[in-house]
mmCIF file of C-alpha atoms in Angstrom:
data_model
loop_
_atom_site.group_PDB
_atom_site.id
_atom_site.type_symbol
_atom_site.label_atom_id
_atom_site.label_comp_id
_atom_site.label_asym_id
_atom_site.label_seq_id
_atom_site.Cartn_x
_atom_site.Cartn_y
_atom_site.Cartn_z
ATOM 1 C CA MET A 11 0.000 0.000 0.000
ATOM 2 C CA SER A 12 1.258 3.464 -0.882
ATOM 3 C CA TYR A 13 1.431 6.130 1.802
ATOM 4 C CA ALA A 14 -0.944 8.233 -0.286
ATOM 5 C CA ASP A 15 -3.641 5.576 0.143
ATOM 6 C CA MET A 16 -3.229 4.986 3.867
ATOM 7 C CA PHE A 17 -6.137 7.244 4.827
ATOM 8 C CA SER A 18 -8.484 6.023 2.101
ATOM 9 C CA LEU A 19 -11.706 4.353 3.247
ATOM 10 C CA ALA A 20 -12.841 3.427 -0.242
ATOM 11 C CA GLY A 21 -14.920 0.263 -0.318
ATOM 12 C CA ARG A 22 -15.574 0.270 3.434
ATOM 13 C CA HIS A 23 -18.912 0.450 5.177
ATOM 14 C CA ALA A 24 -18.957 2.764 8.193
ATOM 15 C CA VAL A 25 -21.731 3.022 10.776
ATOM 16 C CA VAL A 26 -21.999 6.200 12.838
ATOM 17 C CA ILE A 27 -24.281 6.060 15.884
ATOM 18 C CA GLY A 28 -25.284 9.568 16.920
ATOM 19 C CA ALA A 29 -25.542 11.744 13.808
ATOM 20 C CA GLY A 30 -25.905 15.196 15.376
ATOM 21 C CA GLY A 31 -23.185 17.674 16.318
ATOM 22 C CA ILE A 32 -19.802 15.969 16.127
ATOM 23 C CA GLY A 33 -21.476 12.908 14.612
ATOM 24 C CA ALA A 34 -22.672 14.867 11.587
ATOM 25 C CA GLU A 35 -19.112 15.980 10.865
ATOM 26 C CA VAL A 36 -17.876 12.419 11.304
ATOM 27 C CA VAL A 37 -20.421 11.191 8.747
ATOM 28 C CA ALA A 38 -19.260 13.816 6.250
ATOM 29 C CA GLY A 39 -15.585 13.152 6.963
ATOM 30 C CA LEU A 40 -15.828 9.395 6.517
ATOM 31 C CA ALA A 41 -17.772 9.871 3.284
ATOM 32 C CA ALA A 42 -15.147 12.327 2.048
ATOM 33 C CA HIS A 43 -12.521 9.607 2.443
ATOM 34 C CA GLY A 44 -14.541 7.141 0.388
ATOM 35 C CA ALA A 45 -16.582 5.218 2.945
ATOM 36 C CA ARG A 46 -20.220 4.268 2.494
ATOM 37 C CA VAL A 47 -21.854 5.595 5.636
ATOM 38 C CA SER A 48 -24.941 4.462 7.533
ATOM 39 C CA SER A 49 -26.106 7.157 9.952
ATOM 40 C CA LEU A 50 -27.979 5.913 13.026
ATOM 41 C CA ASP A 51 -29.785 8.247 15.389
ATOM 42 C CA LYS A 52 -32.768 8.255 17.733
ATOM 43 C CA SER A 53 -34.197 11.021 15.538
ATOM 44 C CA LEU A 54 -34.565 10.177 11.861
ATOM 45 C CA PRO A 55 -34.479 13.865 10.785
ATOM 46 C CA THR A 56 -31.064 14.174 12.431
ATOM 47 C CA ALA A 57 -29.764 11.035 10.758
ATOM 48 C CA ASP A 58 -31.299 12.095 7.439
ATOM 49 C CA SER A 59 -29.668 15.505 7.622
ATOM 50 C CA ALA A 60 -26.204 14.037 8.142
ATOM 51 C CA THR A 61 -26.733 11.469 5.396
ATOM 52 C CA GLN A 62 -28.082 13.972 2.874
ATOM 53 C CA ARG A 63 -25.113 16.231 3.484
ATOM 54 C CA ALA A 64 -22.702 13.340 2.932
ATOM 55 C CA ALA A 65 -24.500 12.383 -0.273
ATOM 56 C CA ALA A 66 -24.541 15.966 -1.537
ATOM 57 C CA GLU A 67 -20.875 16.615 -0.841
ATOM 58 C CA HIS A 68 -19.418 13.216 -1.670
ATOM 59 C CA GLU A 69 -20.203 10.286 -3.929
ATOM 60 C CA GLY A 70 -21.568 7.088 -2.441
ATOM 61 C CA GLU A 71 -24.757 5.394 -1.355
ATOM 62 C CA HIS A 72 -25.311 6.575 2.194
ATOM 63 C CA ALA A 73 -28.329 5.700 4.325
ATOM 64 C CA ALA A 74 -30.080 6.918 7.484
ATOM 65 C CA TYR A 75 -31.855 4.872 10.141
ATOM 66 C CA GLU A 76 -33.888 5.826 13.182
ATOM 67 C CA ILE A 77 -32.791 3.661 16.100
ATOM 68 C CA ASP A 78 -32.604 3.939 19.867
ATOM 69 C CA ILE A 79 -29.216 2.667 20.996
ATOM 70 C CA LEU A 80 -30.853 1.543 24.235
ATOM 71 C CA ASP A 81 -33.125 -0.846 22.323
ATOM 72 C CA GLU A 82 -30.687 -3.744 22.218
ATOM 73 C CA ALA A 83 -32.902 -6.084 20.185
ATOM 74 C CA ALA A 84 -33.664 -3.472 17.518
ATOM 75 C CA LEU A 85 -30.013 -2.442 17.273
ATOM 76 C CA SER A 86 -28.862 -6.045 16.856
ATOM 77 C CA GLU A 87 -31.540 -6.641 14.222
ATOM 78 C CA LEU A 88 -30.462 -3.568 12.271
ATOM 79 C CA ALA A 89 -26.799 -4.598 12.516
ATOM 80 C CA ALA A 90 -27.692 -7.912 10.897
ATOM 81 C CA GLN A 91 -29.640 -6.145 8.128
ATOM 82 C CA LEU A 92 -26.799 -3.740 7.333
ATOM 83 C CA GLY A 93 -24.407 -6.524 6.415
ATOM 84 C CA PRO A 94 -20.608 -6.298 6.691
ATOM 85 C CA VAL A 95 -19.350 -3.243 8.565
ATOM 86 C CA GLU A 96 -15.681 -2.266 8.635
ATOM 87 C CA VAL A 97 -15.939 0.877 10.788
ATOM 88 C CA LEU A 98 -18.140 1.621 13.803
ATOM 89 C CA VAL A 99 -18.188 5.070 15.407
ATOM 90 C CA VAL A 100 -20.237 5.717 18.563
ATOM 91 C CA THR A 101 -20.802 9.365 19.524
ATOM 92 C CA ALA A 102 -24.146 9.134 21.361
ATOM 93 C CA ALA A 103 -23.940 10.515 24.906
ATOM 94 C CA MET A 104 -25.580 12.898 27.354
ATOM 95 C CA ASN A 105 -24.737 14.837 30.519
ATOM 96 C CA VAL A 106 -26.629 16.258 33.475
ATOM 97 C CA ARG A 107 -24.447 18.914 35.076
ATOM 98 C CA LYS A 108 -25.101 18.639 38.804
ATOM 99 C CA GLN A 109 -23.030 18.076 41.892
ATOM 100 C CA LEU A 110 -23.075 14.428 42.902
ATOM 101 C CA LEU A 111 -25.056 14.891 46.089
ATOM 102 C CA ASP A 112 -27.779 16.725 44.154
ATOM 103 C CA TYR A 113 -28.216 13.980 41.561
ATOM 104 C CA THR A 114 -31.471 12.092 41.508
ATOM 105 C CA ALA A 115 -31.578 8.362 40.861
ATOM 106 C CA GLU A 116 -33.480 9.027 37.640
ATOM 107 C CA GLU A 117 -30.813 11.435 36.373
ATOM 108 C CA TYR A 118 -28.076 8.964 37.252
ATOM 109 C CA ASP A 119 -29.853 6.199 35.349
ATOM 110 C CA ARG A 120 -30.335 8.393 32.269
ATOM 111 C CA VAL A 121 -26.664 9.318 32.006
ATOM 112 C CA VAL A 122 -25.312 5.860 32.783
ATOM 113 C CA ASP A 123 -27.812 4.132 30.504
ATOM 114 C CA LEU A 124 -27.039 6.154 27.393
ATOM 115 C CA ASN A 125 -23.311 6.670 27.847
ATOM 116 C CA LEU A 126 -22.280 3.280 29.191
ATOM 117 C CA ARG A 127 -25.026 0.772 28.451
ATOM 118 C CA GLY A 128 -25.704 2.310 25.030
ATOM 119 C CA THR A 129 -22.059 1.941 24.056
ATOM 120 C CA PHE A 130 -22.137 -1.631 25.380
ATOM 121 C CA HIS A 131 -25.138 -2.403 23.167
ATOM 122 C CA ALA A 132 -23.357 -0.974 20.111
ATOM 123 C CA LEU A 133 -20.249 -3.062 20.741
ATOM 124 C CA ARG A 134 -22.334 -6.208 21.162
ATOM 125 C CA ALA A 135 -24.370 -5.503 18.032
ATOM 126 C CA PHE A 136 -21.495 -4.853 15.627
ATOM 127 C CA GLY A 137 -18.461 -6.480 17.263
ATOM 128 C CA PRO A 138 -19.342 -10.112 16.444
ATOM 129 C CA GLY A 139 -19.656 -9.404 12.722
ATOM 130 C CA MET A 140 -16.278 -7.709 12.639
ATOM 131 C CA ALA A 141 -14.688 -10.569 14.565
ATOM 132 C CA GLU A 142 -16.169 -13.088 12.147
ATOM 133 C CA GLN A 143 -14.932 -11.253 9.060
ATOM 134 C CA GLY A 144 -11.498 -10.814 10.648
ATOM 135 C CA ARG A 145 -11.218 -7.046 10.298
ATOM 136 C CA GLY A 146 -12.714 -3.799 11.564
ATOM 137 C CA SER A 147 -12.170 -0.633 13.516
ATOM 138 C CA ILE A 148 -14.363 0.369 16.449
ATOM 139 C CA ILE A 149 -14.146 3.966 17.672
ATOM 140 C CA ALA A 150 -16.146 5.415 20.547
ATOM 141 C CA PHE A 151 -16.068 8.942 21.867
ATOM 142 C CA SER A 152 -14.942 9.340 25.446
ATOM 143 C CA SER A 153 -14.034 12.784 26.816
ATOM 144 C CA LEU A 154 -11.310 14.712 28.552
ATOM 145 C CA ARG A 155 -13.565 14.045 31.570
ATOM 146 C CA ALA A 156 -12.342 10.457 31.452
ATOM 147 C CA LEU A 157 -9.027 11.960 32.563
ATOM 148 C CA THR A 158 -9.845 15.100 34.531
ATOM 149 C CA VAL A 159 -12.952 16.171 36.422
ATOM 150 C CA GLU A 160 -14.644 19.280 37.753
ATOM 151 C CA PRO A 161 -17.637 19.897 40.038
ATOM 152 C CA GLY A 162 -20.865 18.848 38.366
ATOM 153 C CA GLN A 163 -19.292 16.302 36.019
ATOM 154 C CA GLY A 164 -18.967 13.286 38.304
ATOM 155 C CA VAL A 165 -21.464 10.861 36.768
ATOM 156 C CA TYR A 166 -20.580 11.844 33.206
ATOM 157 C CA ALA A 167 -16.869 11.460 33.966
ATOM 158 C CA ALA A 168 -17.462 8.043 35.501
ATOM 159 C CA THR A 169 -19.299 6.840 32.396
ATOM 160 C CA LYS A 170 -16.618 8.101 30.046
ATOM 161 C CA ALA A 171 -13.847 6.487 32.075
ATOM 162 C CA GLY A 172 -15.935 3.317 32.035
ATOM 163 C CA VAL A 173 -16.283 3.487 28.264
ATOM 164 C CA VAL A 174 -12.496 3.697 27.902
ATOM 165 C CA GLN A 175 -11.915 0.639 30.079
ATOM 166 C CA MET A 176 -14.612 -1.281 28.214
ATOM 167 C CA LEU A 177 -12.961 -0.420 24.890
ATOM 168 C CA ARG A 178 -9.547 -1.472 26.173
ATOM 169 C CA THR A 179 -10.968 -4.799 27.247
ATOM 170 C CA LEU A 180 -12.623 -5.336 23.881
ATOM 171 C CA ALA A 181 -9.362 -4.424 22.155
ATOM 172 C CA ALA A 182 -7.671 -7.250 24.070
ATOM 173 C CA GLU A 183 -10.486 -9.682 23.327
ATOM 174 C CA LEU A 184 -10.888 -8.924 19.609
ATOM 175 C CA GLY A 185 -7.246 -8.255 18.749
ATOM 176 C CA PRO A 186 -6.640 -11.877 17.707
ATOM 177 C CA ASN A 187 -9.573 -11.494 15.277
ATOM 178 C CA GLY A 188 -8.012 -8.488 13.556
ATOM 179 C CA VAL A 189 -10.415 -5.944 15.057
ATOM 180 C CA ARG A 190 -9.028 -2.713 16.500
ATOM 181 C CA VAL A 191 -10.831 -0.775 19.247
ATOM 182 C CA ASN A 192 -9.985 2.798 20.273
ATOM 183 C CA ALA A 193 -11.408 5.935 21.869
ATOM 184 C CA VAL A 194 -11.348 9.590 20.856
ATOM 185 C CA ALA A 195 -11.372 12.006 23.793
ATOM 186 C CA PRO A 196 -12.480 15.501 22.765
ATOM 187 C CA GLY A 197 -11.949 18.612 24.798
ATOM 188 C CA VAL A 198 -14.590 21.332 24.818
ATOM 189 C CA VAL A 199 -16.371 21.463 21.452
ATOM 190 C CA GLU A 200 -18.819 23.975 20.007
ATOM 191 C CA THR A 201 -21.999 21.904 19.661
ATOM 192 C CA PRO A 202 -25.660 22.435 20.556
ATOM 193 C CA LEU A 203 -25.052 20.410 23.728
ATOM 194 C CA THR A 204 -22.528 22.970 24.986
ATOM 195 C CA GLN A 205 -24.602 26.037 24.108
ATOM 196 C CA GLN A 206 -25.585 26.535 27.767
ATOM 197 C CA ILE A 207 -21.925 26.888 28.729
ATOM 198 C CA ARG A 208 -20.978 29.095 25.804
ATOM 199 C CA SER A 209 -23.903 31.415 26.568
ATOM 200 C CA ASP A 210 -22.332 32.228 29.930
ATOM 201 C CA GLU A 211 -19.511 34.676 29.187
ATOM 202 C CA GLN A 212 -17.425 33.794 32.235
ATOM 203 C CA TRP A 213 -17.878 30.043 31.780
ATOM 204 C CA ASN A 214 -17.195 30.276 28.054
ATOM 205 C CA HIS A 215 -13.972 32.222 28.600
ATOM 206 C CA ALA A 216 -12.781 29.930 31.374
ATOM 207 C CA TYR A 217 -13.097 26.874 29.151
ATOM 208 C CA ALA A 218 -11.527 28.585 26.151
ATOM 209 C CA SER A 219 -8.542 29.818 28.119
ATOM 210 C CA LYS A 220 -7.815 26.446 29.721
ATOM 211 C CA SER A 221 -6.431 24.867 26.565
ATOM 212 C CA ALA A 222 -3.013 25.599 25.122
ATOM 213 C CA LEU A 223 -4.694 26.960 22.000
ATOM 214 C CA GLY A 224 -6.919 29.321 23.974
ATOM 215 C CA ARG A 225 -10.193 28.446 22.267
ATOM 216 C CA TRP A 226 -12.978 25.896 21.895
ATOM 217 C CA ALA A 227 -12.749 23.154 19.285
ATOM 218 C CA ARG A 228 -14.948 23.105 16.218
ATOM 219 C CA PRO A 229 -16.829 19.834 15.569
ATOM 220 C CA GLU A 230 -14.964 19.211 12.320
ATOM 221 C CA GLU A 231 -11.683 19.183 14.248
ATOM 222 C CA MET A 232 -12.636 15.772 15.662
ATOM 223 C CA VAL A 233 -12.887 14.186 12.217
ATOM 224 C CA GLY A 234 -9.178 13.719 11.573
ATOM 225 C CA ALA A 235 -8.776 11.530 14.638
ATOM 226 C CA VAL A 236 -11.688 9.330 13.572
ATOM 227 C CA VAL A 237 -10.461 8.957 9.991
ATOM 228 C CA TYR A 238 -6.986 8.087 11.255
ATOM 229 C CA LEU A 239 -8.300 5.373 13.587
ATOM 230 C CA ALA A 240 -10.669 4.032 10.921
ATOM 231 C CA SER A 241 -8.027 3.823 8.220
ATOM 232 C CA ASP A 242 -4.934 1.757 7.450
ATOM 233 C CA ALA A 243 -2.828 4.615 8.787
ATOM 234 C CA SER A 244 -3.431 3.155 12.270
ATOM 235 C CA THR A 245 -3.228 -0.596 11.679
ATOM 236 C CA PHE A 246 -1.058 -1.100 14.785
ATOM 237 C CA VAL A 247 -3.112 1.169 17.048
ATOM 238 C CA THR A 248 -5.598 -0.486 19.391
ATOM 239 C CA GLY A 249 -6.604 -0.124 23.017
ATOM 240 C CA SER A 250 -5.698 3.566 22.823
ATOM 241 C CA GLN A 251 -7.374 6.840 23.677
ATOM 242 C CA LEU A 252 -6.539 9.645 21.259
ATOM 243 C CA VAL A 253 -6.927 12.937 23.120
ATOM 244 C CA VAL A 254 -8.063 15.867 20.959
ATOM 245 C CA ASP A 255 -8.329 18.595 23.586
ATOM 246 C CA GLY A 256 -6.146 21.457 22.379
ATOM 247 C CA GLY A 257 -3.642 20.703 25.134
ATOM 248 C CA TRP A 258 -6.155 20.981 28.003
ATOM 249 C CA THR A 259 -4.927 17.906 29.891
ATOM 250 C CA ALA A 260 -1.268 18.811 29.330
ATOM 251 C CA ILE A 261 -1.428 22.092 31.223
ATOM 252 C CA ASP A 262 -1.279 22.621 34.985
ATOM 253 C CA GLY A 263 -3.500 25.684 35.215
ATOM 254 C CA ARG A 264 -3.313 28.807 33.085
ATOM 255 C CA PHE A 265 -1.193 31.111 35.222
ATOM 256 C CA THR A 266 1.951 32.236 33.428
ATOM 257 C CA PRO A 267 4.595 33.008 36.065
ATOM 258 C CA PRO A 268 6.920 36.018 35.664
ATOM 259 C CA PHE A 269 10.324 35.190 34.231
ATOM 260 C CA GLY A 270 13.603 36.989 34.785
#
């Protein structure tokens, strides 16, 4: 294989679960690199929108499906209908920003169910087919909160750390079958889900200034990591977490001491 072709996804079928926000950019990015993309989302209009954009911007027969990742039977049935899948990307997640002692049991269940159990369902639905065909790349989105926490992020952080450990385990279990399993850990990204934070000037500035680059990420800036992990450019990468946080987790605070 030539180096020029290492990032090509031509001839591969990619499934993206969670087609809004970052997921929509992932759909477009995978299609741009030649993949045929199936967009899965709880809302068909959201999945349709991502798929139509991919079809309009790039050649290929892309499709959209309305599916609840928490409906294990329906997800497994759809996985069987879709046929061979070489790339699986899971972006679906939610957060309830509350201090731990203020959490209700219902809120805890909602966050844990979608973030952890939903990812588990996706792995169980598509992992066996990849293992059987002897190839595949599974990519799930974690978060910088899998590495660092702040008040109000405890349950979300726990689920994202759990996702990483689950992916590492699957990487060990499916490695002999030729299936790679990795995580992408974004920093703070401009999406509809973070609008509440960005609407607060002080909160918005605090998050922007924490990274080495001094700004929020754009959703499309997550695509390169996904394409890399999906492609032959990363054939010896598995059990890893690729952090795309603008340097957030590398910096100990933002105070610049006086020199000289």
